[in-house]
mmCIF file of C-alpha atoms in Angstrom:
data_model
loop_
_atom_site.group_PDB
_atom_site.id
_atom_site.type_symbol
_atom_site.label_atom_id
_atom_site.label_comp_id
_atom_site.label_asym_id
_atom_site.label_seq_id
_atom_site.Cartn_x
_atom_site.Cartn_y
_atom_site.Cartn_z
ATOM 1 C CA MET A 62 14.102 31.259 -29.281
ATOM 2 C CA ILE A 63 13.675 30.288 -25.620
ATOM 3 C CA THR A 64 14.642 33.810 -24.532
ATOM 4 C CA HIS A 65 12.091 35.242 -26.948
ATOM 5 C CA ILE A 66 9.391 32.921 -25.593
ATOM 6 C CA TYR A 67 10.206 33.917 -22.006
ATOM 7 C CA LYS A 68 9.755 37.576 -23.006
ATOM 8 C CA LEU A 69 6.391 36.759 -24.606
ATOM 9 C CA ILE A 70 5.261 34.922 -21.475
ATOM 10 C CA TRP A 71 6.453 37.749 -19.210
ATOM 11 C CA ASN A 72 4.675 40.375 -21.301
ATOM 12 C CA LYS A 73 1.458 38.355 -20.931
ATOM 13 C CA LYS A 74 1.973 37.259 -17.343
ATOM 14 C CA LYS A 75 -1.529 38.245 -16.291
ATOM 15 C CA GLN A 76 -3.108 36.121 -19.012
ATOM 16 C CA ASN A 77 -0.751 33.199 -18.243
ATOM 17 C CA PHE A 78 -1.049 33.313 -14.447
ATOM 18 C CA LEU A 79 -4.167 31.147 -14.256
ATOM 19 C CA LEU A 80 -2.620 28.540 -16.562
ATOM 20 C CA LEU A 81 0.557 28.513 -14.473
ATOM 21 C CA LEU A 82 -1.485 28.083 -11.301
ATOM 22 C CA GLU A 83 -3.548 25.299 -12.885
ATOM 23 C CA ILE A 84 -0.434 23.362 -13.906
ATOM 24 C CA PHE A 85 1.132 23.948 -10.481
ATOM 25 C CA ILE A 86 -1.891 22.543 -8.619
ATOM 26 C CA SER A 87 -2.187 19.660 -11.093
ATOM 27 C CA PHE A 88 1.432 18.745 -10.476
ATOM 28 C CA LEU A 89 0.907 18.608 -6.711
ATOM 29 C CA VAL A 90 -2.224 16.465 -7.129
ATOM 30 C CA LEU A 91 -0.374 14.139 -9.498
ATOM 31 C CA PHE A 92 2.558 13.972 -7.097
ATOM 32 C CA VAL A 93 0.293 12.753 -4.292
ATOM 33 C CA THR A 94 -1.452 10.332 -6.666
ATOM 34 C CA PHE A 95 1.744 8.809 -8.056
ATOM 35 C CA PHE A 96 3.181 8.656 -4.548
ATOM 36 C CA ASN A 97 0.244 6.487 -3.457
ATOM 37 C CA ILE A 98 0.348 4.377 -6.626
ATOM 38 C CA ILE A 99 4.067 3.682 -6.230
ATOM 39 C CA GLY A 100 3.608 3.012 -2.520
ATOM 40 C CA PHE A 101 0.746 0.595 -3.231
ATOM 41 C CA TYR A 102 2.785 -1.151 -5.923
ATOM 42 C CA ASN A 103 5.815 -1.510 -3.643
ATOM 43 C CA LEU A 104 3.640 -2.921 -0.860
ATOM 44 C CA TYR A 105 1.903 -5.351 -3.207
ATOM 45 C CA THR A 106 5.164 -6.638 -4.694
ATOM 46 C CA THR A 107 6.800 -7.055 -1.275
ATOM 47 C CA PRO A 108 7.008 -10.811 -0.524
ATOM 48 C CA ARG A 109 3.985 -11.891 1.478
ATOM 49 C CA GLY A 110 6.038 -14.038 3.842
ATOM 50 C CA PHE A 111 3.380 -16.707 4.390
ATOM 51 C CA ASP A 112 0.923 -18.909 2.485
ATOM 52 C CA TYR A 113 -2.794 -18.211 2.955
ATOM 53 C CA LYS A 114 -4.079 -20.761 0.456
ATOM 54 C CA ASN A 115 -5.990 -23.744 1.813
ATOM 55 C CA VAL A 116 -5.980 -22.248 5.310
ATOM 56 C CA TRP A 117 -9.275 -21.922 7.172
ATOM 57 C CA SER A 118 -9.944 -20.042 10.382
ATOM 58 C CA VAL A 119 -12.419 -21.393 12.933
ATOM 59 C CA ASN A 120 -13.966 -19.317 15.684
ATOM 60 C CA TYR A 121 -15.265 -21.713 18.304
ATOM 61 C CA GLY A 122 -16.350 -21.713 21.933
ATOM 62 C CA LEU A 123 -15.122 -23.875 24.763
ATOM 63 C CA PRO A 124 -17.538 -26.292 26.409
ATOM 64 C CA SER A 125 -19.277 -24.886 29.476
ATOM 65 C CA GLY A 126 -18.215 -25.928 32.944
ATOM 66 C CA LEU A 127 -14.444 -25.758 32.366
ATOM 67 C CA ASN A 128 -13.005 -23.783 35.236
ATOM 68 C CA SER A 129 -9.363 -24.853 35.454
ATOM 69 C CA ARG A 130 -6.502 -24.442 33.019
ATOM 70 C CA ASP A 131 -5.875 -28.185 33.097
ATOM 71 C CA SER A 132 -9.444 -29.018 32.050
ATOM 72 C CA ILE A 133 -9.363 -26.397 29.269
ATOM 73 C CA ALA A 134 -6.035 -27.690 27.954
ATOM 74 C CA GLY A 135 -7.287 -31.265 28.037
ATOM 75 C CA GLN A 136 -10.466 -30.488 26.086
ATOM 76 C CA VAL A 137 -8.602 -28.397 23.553
ATOM 77 C CA ASP A 138 -6.086 -31.181 22.971
ATOM 78 C CA ILE A 139 -8.971 -33.583 22.385
ATOM 79 C CA LEU A 140 -10.473 -31.167 19.851
ATOM 80 C CA LYS A 141 -7.140 -30.798 18.058
ATOM 81 C CA LYS A 142 -6.701 -34.581 17.800
ATOM 82 C CA MET A 143 -10.236 -34.923 16.446
ATOM 83 C CA ILE A 144 -9.538 -32.399 13.704
ATOM 84 C CA LEU A 145 -6.102 -33.802 12.857
ATOM 85 C CA SER A 146 -7.671 -37.247 12.445
ATOM 86 C CA MET A 147 -9.667 -35.980 9.467
ATOM 87 C CA PRO A 148 -7.969 -36.978 6.187
ATOM 88 C CA GLN A 149 -8.455 -33.521 4.627
ATOM 89 C CA VAL A 150 -6.516 -31.776 7.433
ATOM 90 C CA GLU A 151 -2.755 -31.273 7.252
ATOM 91 C CA ASN A 152 -2.110 -29.232 10.392
ATOM 92 C CA VAL A 153 -3.782 -27.156 13.102
ATOM 93 C CA CYS A 154 -2.688 -24.284 15.317
ATOM 94 C CA PHE A 155 -4.367 -22.059 17.903
ATOM 95 C CA SER A 156 -4.422 -18.300 17.574
ATOM 96 C CA SER A 157 -5.664 -15.100 19.120
ATOM 97 C CA ASN A 158 -8.534 -13.332 17.376
ATOM 98 C CA ASN A 159 -6.195 -11.250 15.184
ATOM 99 C CA ILE A 160 -5.847 -13.984 12.606
ATOM 100 C CA PRO A 161 -4.420 -13.062 9.173
ATOM 101 C CA TYR A 162 -6.552 -10.556 7.230
ATOM 102 C CA SER A 163 -8.865 -9.895 10.179
ATOM 103 C CA ASN A 164 -9.829 -6.441 11.395
ATOM 104 C CA ASN A 165 -8.621 -7.186 14.917
ATOM 105 C CA GLU A 166 -5.266 -5.865 16.062
ATOM 106 C CA ILE A 167 -3.325 -6.311 19.302
ATOM 107 C CA SER A 168 -0.346 -4.022 19.712
ATOM 108 C CA ASN A 169 1.954 -3.009 22.515
ATOM 109 C CA ALA A 170 5.369 -1.495 23.129
ATOM 110 C CA VAL A 171 8.367 -3.825 23.196
ATOM 111 C CA SER A 172 11.536 -2.818 25.052
ATOM 112 C CA TYR A 173 15.127 -4.016 25.014
ATOM 113 C CA LYS A 174 17.950 -2.179 26.781
ATOM 114 C CA GLY A 175 16.300 1.219 26.516
ATOM 115 C CA LYS A 176 15.037 0.731 22.959
ATOM 116 C CA ASP A 177 11.264 0.885 22.551
ATOM 117 C CA GLN A 178 9.328 -0.253 19.516
ATOM 118 C CA SER A 179 5.611 -0.645 18.879
ATOM 119 C CA ALA A 180 4.776 -4.178 17.731
ATOM 120 C CA THR A 181 1.748 -6.272 16.852
ATOM 121 C CA LEU A 182 1.215 -9.209 19.192
ATOM 122 C CA TYR A 183 -0.030 -12.620 18.035
ATOM 123 C CA LEU A 184 -0.845 -15.363 20.562
ATOM 124 C CA THR A 185 -0.333 -18.749 18.994
ATOM 125 C CA ASP A 186 1.465 -22.085 19.337
ATOM 126 C CA LYS A 187 4.490 -23.755 17.776
ATOM 127 C CA GLU A 188 2.506 -25.055 14.759
ATOM 128 C CA TYR A 189 1.717 -21.526 13.526
ATOM 129 C CA SER A 190 4.678 -21.346 11.142
ATOM 130 C CA ARG A 191 3.863 -24.749 9.641
ATOM 131 C CA VAL A 192 0.209 -23.942 9.076
ATOM 132 C CA LEU A 193 1.058 -20.657 7.334
ATOM 133 C CA ASN A 194 4.314 -21.913 5.800
ATOM 134 C CA MET A 195 6.324 -19.062 7.319
ATOM 135 C CA GLN A 196 10.072 -19.013 6.805
ATOM 136 C CA MET A 197 12.272 -19.087 9.886
ATOM 137 C CA LEU A 198 15.554 -17.169 9.714
ATOM 138 C CA SER A 199 16.945 -18.492 13.000
ATOM 139 C CA GLY A 200 15.849 -20.285 16.154
ATOM 140 C CA ASN A 201 12.553 -22.137 16.536
ATOM 141 C CA TRP A 202 8.947 -21.903 17.719
ATOM 142 C CA ALA A 203 8.811 -23.143 21.294
ATOM 143 C CA PRO A 204 7.516 -21.997 24.675
ATOM 144 C CA ALA A 205 10.014 -20.656 27.188
ATOM 145 C CA HIS A 206 11.656 -23.164 29.521
ATOM 146 C CA ARG A 207 12.290 -20.607 32.268
ATOM 147 C CA LYS A 208 9.631 -20.059 34.900
ATOM 148 C CA GLY A 209 8.024 -16.613 34.743
ATOM 149 C CA TYR A 210 9.006 -16.035 31.119
ATOM 150 C CA SER A 211 7.165 -16.518 27.831
ATOM 151 C CA GLY A 212 8.786 -17.721 24.636
ATOM 152 C CA VAL A 213 8.368 -15.533 21.569
ATOM 153 C CA VAL A 214 9.323 -15.378 17.923
ATOM 154 C CA ILE A 215 9.942 -11.919 16.478
ATOM 155 C CA ASN A 216 9.980 -10.930 12.834
ATOM 156 C CA LYS A 217 12.994 -9.662 10.923
ATOM 157 C CA MET A 218 11.910 -6.011 11.123
ATOM 158 C CA LEU A 219 11.664 -6.009 14.929
ATOM 159 C CA LYS A 220 14.969 -7.860 15.176
ATOM 160 C CA GLU A 221 16.708 -5.171 13.126
ATOM 161 C CA LYS A 222 15.160 -2.328 15.128
ATOM 162 C CA LEU A 223 15.875 -3.754 18.577
ATOM 163 C CA PHE A 224 19.030 -5.802 18.051
ATOM 164 C CA GLY A 225 20.636 -4.564 14.834
ATOM 165 C CA THR A 226 23.329 -7.088 13.913
ATOM 166 C CA GLN A 227 23.292 -8.697 17.382
ATOM 167 C CA ASN A 228 21.992 -12.266 17.707
ATOM 168 C CA PRO A 229 18.592 -11.997 19.502
ATOM 169 C CA ILE A 230 18.198 -15.699 20.320
ATOM 170 C CA GLY A 231 17.999 -16.159 24.075
ATOM 171 C CA GLN A 232 17.718 -12.428 24.789
ATOM 172 C CA VAL A 233 14.978 -11.127 27.094
ATOM 173 C CA ILE A 234 12.630 -8.372 25.926
ATOM 174 C CA THR A 235 9.723 -6.852 27.809
ATOM 175 C CA MET A 236 6.175 -6.113 26.723
ATOM 176 C CA GLY A 237 4.339 -4.312 29.475
ATOM 177 C CA SER A 238 4.960 -6.383 32.608
ATOM 178 C CA ASP A 239 5.696 -9.590 30.650
ATOM 179 C CA LYS A 240 9.228 -10.908 30.283
ATOM 180 C CA LEU A 241 9.734 -12.574 26.921
ATOM 181 C CA ILE A 242 12.589 -14.780 25.737
ATOM 182 C CA VAL A 243 13.338 -14.604 22.028
ATOM 183 C CA ASN A 244 13.447 -18.165 20.714
ATOM 184 C CA GLY A 245 13.394 -17.405 17.008
ATOM 185 C CA VAL A 246 13.325 -14.869 14.182
ATOM 186 C CA ALA A 247 10.812 -15.234 11.338
ATOM 187 C CA GLU A 248 10.740 -13.582 7.938
ATOM 188 C CA ASN A 249 8.558 -10.475 7.643
ATOM 189 C CA ALA A 250 4.928 -11.327 6.874
ATOM 190 C CA LYS A 251 2.076 -9.150 5.586
ATOM 191 C CA LEU A 252 -0.579 -10.634 7.864
ATOM 192 C CA THR A 253 -2.829 -7.564 7.731
ATOM 193 C CA GLY A 254 -3.213 -7.285 3.945
ATOM 194 C CA ASP A 255 -1.261 -6.953 0.727
ATOM 195 C CA TYR A 256 -1.513 -3.145 0.778
ATOM 196 C CA ARG A 257 -0.526 -2.642 4.430
ATOM 197 C CA SER A 258 3.029 -1.727 5.289
ATOM 198 C CA LEU A 259 5.228 -4.215 7.071
ATOM 199 C CA GLY A 260 5.372 -3.773 10.812
ATOM 200 C CA SER A 261 7.123 -5.208 13.832
ATOM 201 C CA ILE A 262 5.605 -8.485 15.049
ATOM 202 C CA VAL A 263 5.852 -10.567 18.217
ATOM 203 C CA PHE A 264 4.494 -14.130 18.179
ATOM 204 C CA LYS A 265 3.932 -15.232 21.770
ATOM 205 C CA ILE A 266 4.037 -19.019 21.984
ATOM 206 C CA LEU A 267 1.279 -20.510 24.144
ATOM 207 C CA ASP A 268 2.100 -23.575 26.210
ATOM 208 C CA SER A 269 -0.238 -26.544 26.702
ATOM 209 C CA LEU A 270 -1.881 -24.956 29.769
ATOM 210 C CA ASP A 271 -2.599 -21.597 28.170
ATOM 211 C CA ARG A 272 -4.909 -22.370 25.270
ATOM 212 C CA ASP A 273 -8.086 -20.499 26.090
ATOM 213 C CA GLU A 274 -7.986 -18.601 22.774
ATOM 214 C CA ASN A 275 -11.110 -19.348 20.728
ATOM 215 C CA TYR A 276 -9.558 -19.333 17.258
ATOM 216 C CA MET A 277 -7.902 -22.064 15.240
ATOM 217 C CA LEU A 278 -6.115 -22.018 11.896
ATOM 218 C CA ILE A 279 -6.501 -25.243 9.938
ATOM 219 C CA LYS A 280 -4.319 -26.159 6.968
ATOM 220 C CA VAL A 281 -6.475 -28.302 4.691
ATOM 221 C CA ARG A 282 -5.640 -30.285 1.600
ATOM 222 C CA PRO A 283 -6.664 -28.918 -1.833
ATOM 223 C CA SER A 284 -9.319 -31.645 -1.998
ATOM 224 C CA ALA A 285 -11.231 -30.141 0.956
ATOM 225 C CA ASP A 286 -14.692 -29.157 -0.288
ATOM 226 C CA ALA A 287 -18.039 -27.911 1.008
ATOM 227 C CA ALA A 288 -18.933 -31.397 2.246
ATOM 228 C CA PHE A 289 -15.818 -31.494 4.412
ATOM 229 C CA GLU A 290 -16.551 -27.977 5.675
ATOM 230 C CA ALA A 291 -20.012 -29.136 6.755
ATOM 231 C CA ARG A 292 -18.497 -32.151 8.522
ATOM 232 C CA LEU A 293 -15.944 -29.912 10.244
ATOM 233 C CA TYR A 294 -18.712 -27.578 11.362
ATOM 234 C CA LYS A 295 -20.667 -30.495 12.815
ATOM 235 C CA THR A 296 -17.589 -31.736 14.681
ATOM 236 C CA MET A 297 -16.965 -28.314 16.187
ATOM 237 C CA SER A 298 -20.637 -27.931 17.127
ATOM 238 C CA ASN A 299 -20.649 -31.275 18.914
ATOM 239 C CA PHE A 300 -17.540 -30.216 20.820
ATOM 240 C CA SER A 301 -18.879 -26.803 21.861
ATOM 241 C CA LYS A 302 -22.565 -27.127 22.653
ATOM 242 C CA ASN A 303 -24.625 -23.930 22.218
ATOM 243 C CA ALA A 304 -21.581 -22.083 20.863
ATOM 244 C CA ASN A 305 -21.498 -20.071 17.629
ATOM 245 C CA ILE A 306 -19.112 -21.706 15.169
ATOM 246 C CA GLU A 307 -17.740 -19.593 12.342
ATOM 247 C CA ILE A 308 -15.537 -21.016 9.588
ATOM 248 C CA GLU A 309 -13.813 -18.649 7.168
ATOM 249 C CA HIS A 310 -11.329 -19.135 4.330
ATOM 250 C CA LEU A 311 -8.237 -16.924 4.413
ATOM 251 C CA GLU A 312 -8.412 -16.621 0.613
ATOM 252 C CA LYS A 313 -11.790 -14.888 0.875
ATOM 253 C CA LYS A 314 -10.705 -12.804 3.868
ATOM 254 C CA ARG A 315 -7.692 -11.614 1.865
ATOM 255 C CA ILE A 316 -9.925 -10.389 -0.969
ATOM 256 C CA THR A 317 -12.210 -8.600 1.476
ATOM 257 C CA LYS A 318 -9.287 -6.996 3.298
ATOM 258 C CA ASN A 319 -7.647 -5.833 0.076
ATOM 259 C CA ASN A 320 -10.917 -4.433 -1.264
ATOM 260 C CA PHE A 321 -11.290 -2.480 1.951
ATOM 261 C CA MET A 322 -8.031 -0.721 1.041
ATOM 262 C CA ILE A 323 -8.508 -0.522 -2.729
ATOM 263 C CA ILE A 324 -12.049 0.858 -3.008
ATOM 264 C CA PRO A 325 -11.423 4.234 -1.255
ATOM 265 C CA PHE A 326 -8.281 4.832 -3.292
ATOM 266 C CA SER A 327 -10.076 3.815 -6.499
ATOM 267 C CA ILE A 328 -12.622 6.548 -5.815
ATOM 268 C CA ILE A 329 -9.805 9.030 -5.228
ATOM 269 C CA PHE A 330 -8.128 7.973 -8.490
ATOM 270 C CA LEU A 331 -11.394 8.523 -10.367
ATOM 271 C CA VAL A 332 -11.621 12.035 -8.937
ATOM 272 C CA VAL A 333 -8.003 12.681 -9.911
ATOM 273 C CA GLY A 334 -8.685 11.355 -13.420
ATOM 274 C CA PHE A 335 -11.632 13.738 -13.737
ATOM 275 C CA LEU A 336 -9.364 16.576 -12.584
ATOM 276 C CA ILE A 337 -6.722 15.664 -15.162
ATOM 277 C CA ILE A 338 -9.331 15.706 -17.928
ATOM 278 C CA ASN A 339 -10.424 19.170 -16.821
ATOM 279 C CA VAL A 340 -6.805 20.341 -16.713
ATOM 280 C CA ALA A 341 -6.231 19.005 -20.230
ATOM 281 C CA LEU A 342 -9.330 20.783 -21.488
ATOM 282 C CA GLY A 343 -8.186 23.951 -19.727
ATOM 283 C CA ILE A 344 -4.731 23.845 -21.301
ATOM 284 C CA PHE A 345 -6.234 23.100 -24.697
ATOM 285 C CA GLY A 346 -8.745 25.936 -24.350
ATOM 286 C CA VAL A 347 -6.168 28.488 -23.233
ATOM 287 C CA LEU A 348 -3.798 27.619 -26.078
ATOM 288 C CA TRP A 349 -6.659 27.675 -28.583
ATOM 289 C CA TYR A 350 -7.791 31.076 -27.281
ATOM 290 C CA ASN A 351 -4.250 32.452 -27.449
ATOM 291 C CA ILE A 352 -3.851 31.303 -31.053
ATOM 292 C CA ASN A 353 -7.064 33.054 -32.074
ATOM 293 C CA ARG A 354 -5.971 36.251 -30.338
ATOM 294 C CA ARG A 355 -2.500 36.184 -31.891
ATOM 295 C CA LYS A 356 -3.398 35.645 -35.520
ATOM 296 C CA SER A 357 -1.937 38.995 -36.509
ATOM 297 C CA GLU A 358 1.318 38.246 -34.669
ATOM 298 C CA ILE A 359 1.560 34.804 -36.263
ATOM 299 C CA GLY A 360 0.694 36.204 -39.697
ATOM 300 C CA LEU A 361 3.450 38.798 -39.333
ATOM 301 C CA ARG A 362 5.967 36.080 -38.486
ATOM 302 C CA ARG A 363 4.886 34.131 -41.540
ATOM 303 C CA ALA A 364 5.272 37.278 -43.628
ATOM 304 C CA VAL A 365 8.900 37.698 -42.555
ATOM 305 C CA GLY A 366 9.771 34.124 -43.496
ATOM 306 C CA ALA A 367 8.759 31.813 -40.607
ATOM 307 C CA SER A 368 7.619 28.395 -41.780
ATOM 308 C CA GLY A 369 4.544 26.548 -40.559
ATOM 309 C CA SER A 370 6.680 24.010 -38.657
ATOM 310 C CA GLU A 371 8.513 26.837 -36.880
ATOM 311 C CA ILE A 372 5.198 28.346 -35.797
ATOM 312 C CA SER A 373 4.064 24.927 -34.505
ATOM 313 C CA ARG A 374 7.288 24.471 -32.562
ATOM 314 C CA GLN A 375 6.875 27.925 -31.031
ATOM 315 C CA VAL A 376 3.362 27.145 -29.768
ATOM 316 C CA ILE A 377 4.447 23.796 -28.313
ATOM 317 C CA THR A 378 7.582 25.321 -26.779
ATOM 318 C CA GLU A 379 5.547 28.088 -25.150
ATOM 319 C CA GLY A 380 3.400 25.432 -23.491
ATOM 320 C CA LEU A 381 6.487 23.556 -22.307
ATOM 321 C CA VAL A 382 8.098 26.715 -20.943
ATOM 322 C CA LEU A 383 4.929 27.599 -19.044
ATOM 323 C CA SER A 384 4.887 24.066 -17.665
ATOM 324 C CA THR A 385 8.537 24.285 -16.660
ATOM 325 C CA ILE A 386 7.913 27.429 -14.616
ATOM 326 C CA SER A 387 5.048 25.747 -12.758
ATOM 327 C CA LEU A 388 6.979 22.507 -12.339
ATOM 328 C CA ILE A 389 9.976 24.269 -10.820
ATOM 329 C CA ALA A 390 7.695 25.784 -8.183
ATOM 330 C CA GLY A 391 5.862 22.486 -7.624
ATOM 331 C CA THR A 392 9.071 20.456 -7.384
ATOM 332 C CA PHE A 393 10.404 22.861 -4.763
ATOM 333 C CA PHE A 394 7.506 21.969 -2.466
ATOM 334 C CA ALA A 395 7.466 18.249 -3.350
ATOM 335 C CA ILE A 396 11.190 17.800 -2.712
ATOM 336 C CA GLN A 397 10.695 18.851 0.906
ATOM 337 C CA PHE A 398 9.088 15.484 1.726
ATOM 338 C CA PRO A 399 12.174 13.307 1.088
ATOM 339 C CA LEU A 400 14.459 15.975 2.564
ATOM 340 C CA LEU A 401 12.446 16.005 5.808
ATOM 341 C CA ASN A 402 12.020 12.195 5.731
ATOM 342 C CA VAL A 403 8.251 12.481 6.264
ATOM 343 C CA ASP A 404 6.594 9.282 7.603
ATOM 344 C CA ASP A 405 9.935 7.463 7.450
ATOM 345 C CA ILE A 406 9.284 6.496 3.814
ATOM 346 C CA ALA A 407 12.152 5.795 1.426
ATOM 347 C CA SER A 408 13.234 8.865 -0.566
ATOM 348 C CA GLU A 409 13.092 6.731 -3.710
ATOM 349 C CA VAL A 410 9.288 6.671 -3.543
ATOM 350 C CA TYR A 411 9.056 10.488 -3.401
ATOM 351 C CA LEU A 412 11.620 10.971 -6.173
ATOM 352 C CA LYS A 413 9.843 8.512 -8.462
ATOM 353 C CA ALA A 414 6.530 10.273 -7.791
ATOM 354 C CA ILE A 415 8.107 13.630 -8.693
ATOM 355 C CA ALA A 416 9.642 12.203 -11.882
ATOM 356 C CA PHE A 417 6.400 10.550 -13.028
ATOM 357 C CA SER A 418 4.439 13.727 -12.302
ATOM 358 C CA VAL A 419 6.857 15.901 -14.275
ATOM 359 C CA VAL A 420 6.817 13.548 -17.259
ATOM 360 C CA PHE A 421 3.023 13.285 -17.127
ATOM 361 C CA ILE A 422 2.584 17.072 -17.130
ATOM 362 C CA TYR A 423 4.970 17.496 -20.053
ATOM 363 C CA VAL A 424 3.242 14.771 -22.074
ATOM 364 C CA LEU A 425 -0.155 16.264 -21.262
ATOM 365 C CA VAL A 426 0.932 19.746 -22.357
ATOM 366 C CA VAL A 427 2.454 18.445 -25.603
ATOM 367 C CA ILE A 428 -0.703 16.493 -26.457
ATOM 368 C CA CYS A 429 -2.912 19.503 -25.689
ATOM 369 C CA SER A 430 -0.635 21.759 -27.775
ATOM 370 C CA LEU A 431 -0.534 19.649 -30.909
ATOM 371 C CA TYR A 432 -3.854 20.692 -32.445
ATOM 372 C CA PRO A 433 -3.568 24.430 -31.599
ATOM 373 C CA ALA A 434 -0.002 24.316 -32.950
ATOM 374 C CA ARG A 435 -1.206 22.745 -36.173
ATOM 375 C CA GLN A 436 -3.929 25.364 -36.537
ATOM 376 C CA ALA A 437 -1.336 28.094 -35.962
ATOM 377 C CA ALA A 438 0.815 26.643 -38.725
ATOM 378 C CA TYR A 439 -2.034 27.223 -41.229
ATOM 379 C CA ILE A 440 -2.310 30.933 -40.457
ATOM 380 C CA TYR A 441 -1.002 32.942 -43.426
ATOM 381 C CA PRO A 442 -0.369 36.675 -43.739
ATOM 382 C CA SER A 443 -3.526 37.070 -45.822
ATOM 383 C CA THR A 444 -5.560 35.417 -43.046
ATOM 384 C CA ALA A 445 -4.146 37.804 -40.497
ATOM 385 C CA LEU A 446 -4.982 40.802 -42.738
ATOM 386 C CA GLN A 447 -8.550 39.596 -43.120
ATOM 387 C CA GLU A 448 -8.873 39.347 -39.325
ATOM 388 C CA ASP A 449 -7.603 42.917 -38.932
#
């Protein structure tokens, strides 16, 4: 039967070419769509690596007239003690402006014994991991004790890329002209959003004389409310006269950051859904048209003993065979991505996208073939004679 169907398709290759092309293009579009869906799902289900709940960020300004590092450090320590004295505050740390879920990024190349790797840089202090409840794999958060060096904590991904199985604690890496001593390794953390891929991270630990960053992360208790936020704002305003104070909740920043990623792709998915509907209507229309044109052929088959169910199976099988031809061509192009290791993405993601796309096309073709196949099953020899 399959051989017979292939002959029928070949004899009507001109009529079937547009349908084959439509299925081929639809497969490629679905492949890209499922690839993004699977990639988004994998990113979302990857452990976050830190706790954003009940963490507030504060953008503040230093009091005017502070010209020395000692005076800046002294004032900042006073501010930290003032905030820690509030009963709703659990912990405080200082940070550069690329706080979690912000749109600011600081990146640079990190080198170790001829190996170079791009990494995101965070300037912070030793309380950072406690405020964000980050898991340490080895070492600790502490400034360097050697003059001319800075202490850093790197994440697991950077450790694997630069050091492999070697213990990085105590090793010296370079970032630009800075010499950095690795004091610890932290678990990977998705600080830039739930739908952003994990990257290499360097946390540079600020010492007590290097705290001129104007951002703080405050871990508050669940009981902290709007009244406490107003009191915190007043405290910060009294500390930094004529400075703009901005308090944000990481929970809200996370939603904003994720929406920034989701909304464009949601629009793309809507366009793809509209395309799929048009493809389904096209397949349905072509099959319907072919049935109406082949009434005499179907009537002749019924006359020589073919049952209605056999006619239905033939119509559905023709649709599946046409799909298979297009899918073979589409899979040939799609399989090149994992073979060439494009974008350094796991082959599993590409293969799953191909599998889902193939299954989706087959299901779509079967659904679109059911009604035309049923109509074909009700064509009798007498009906075909009347048409002639």
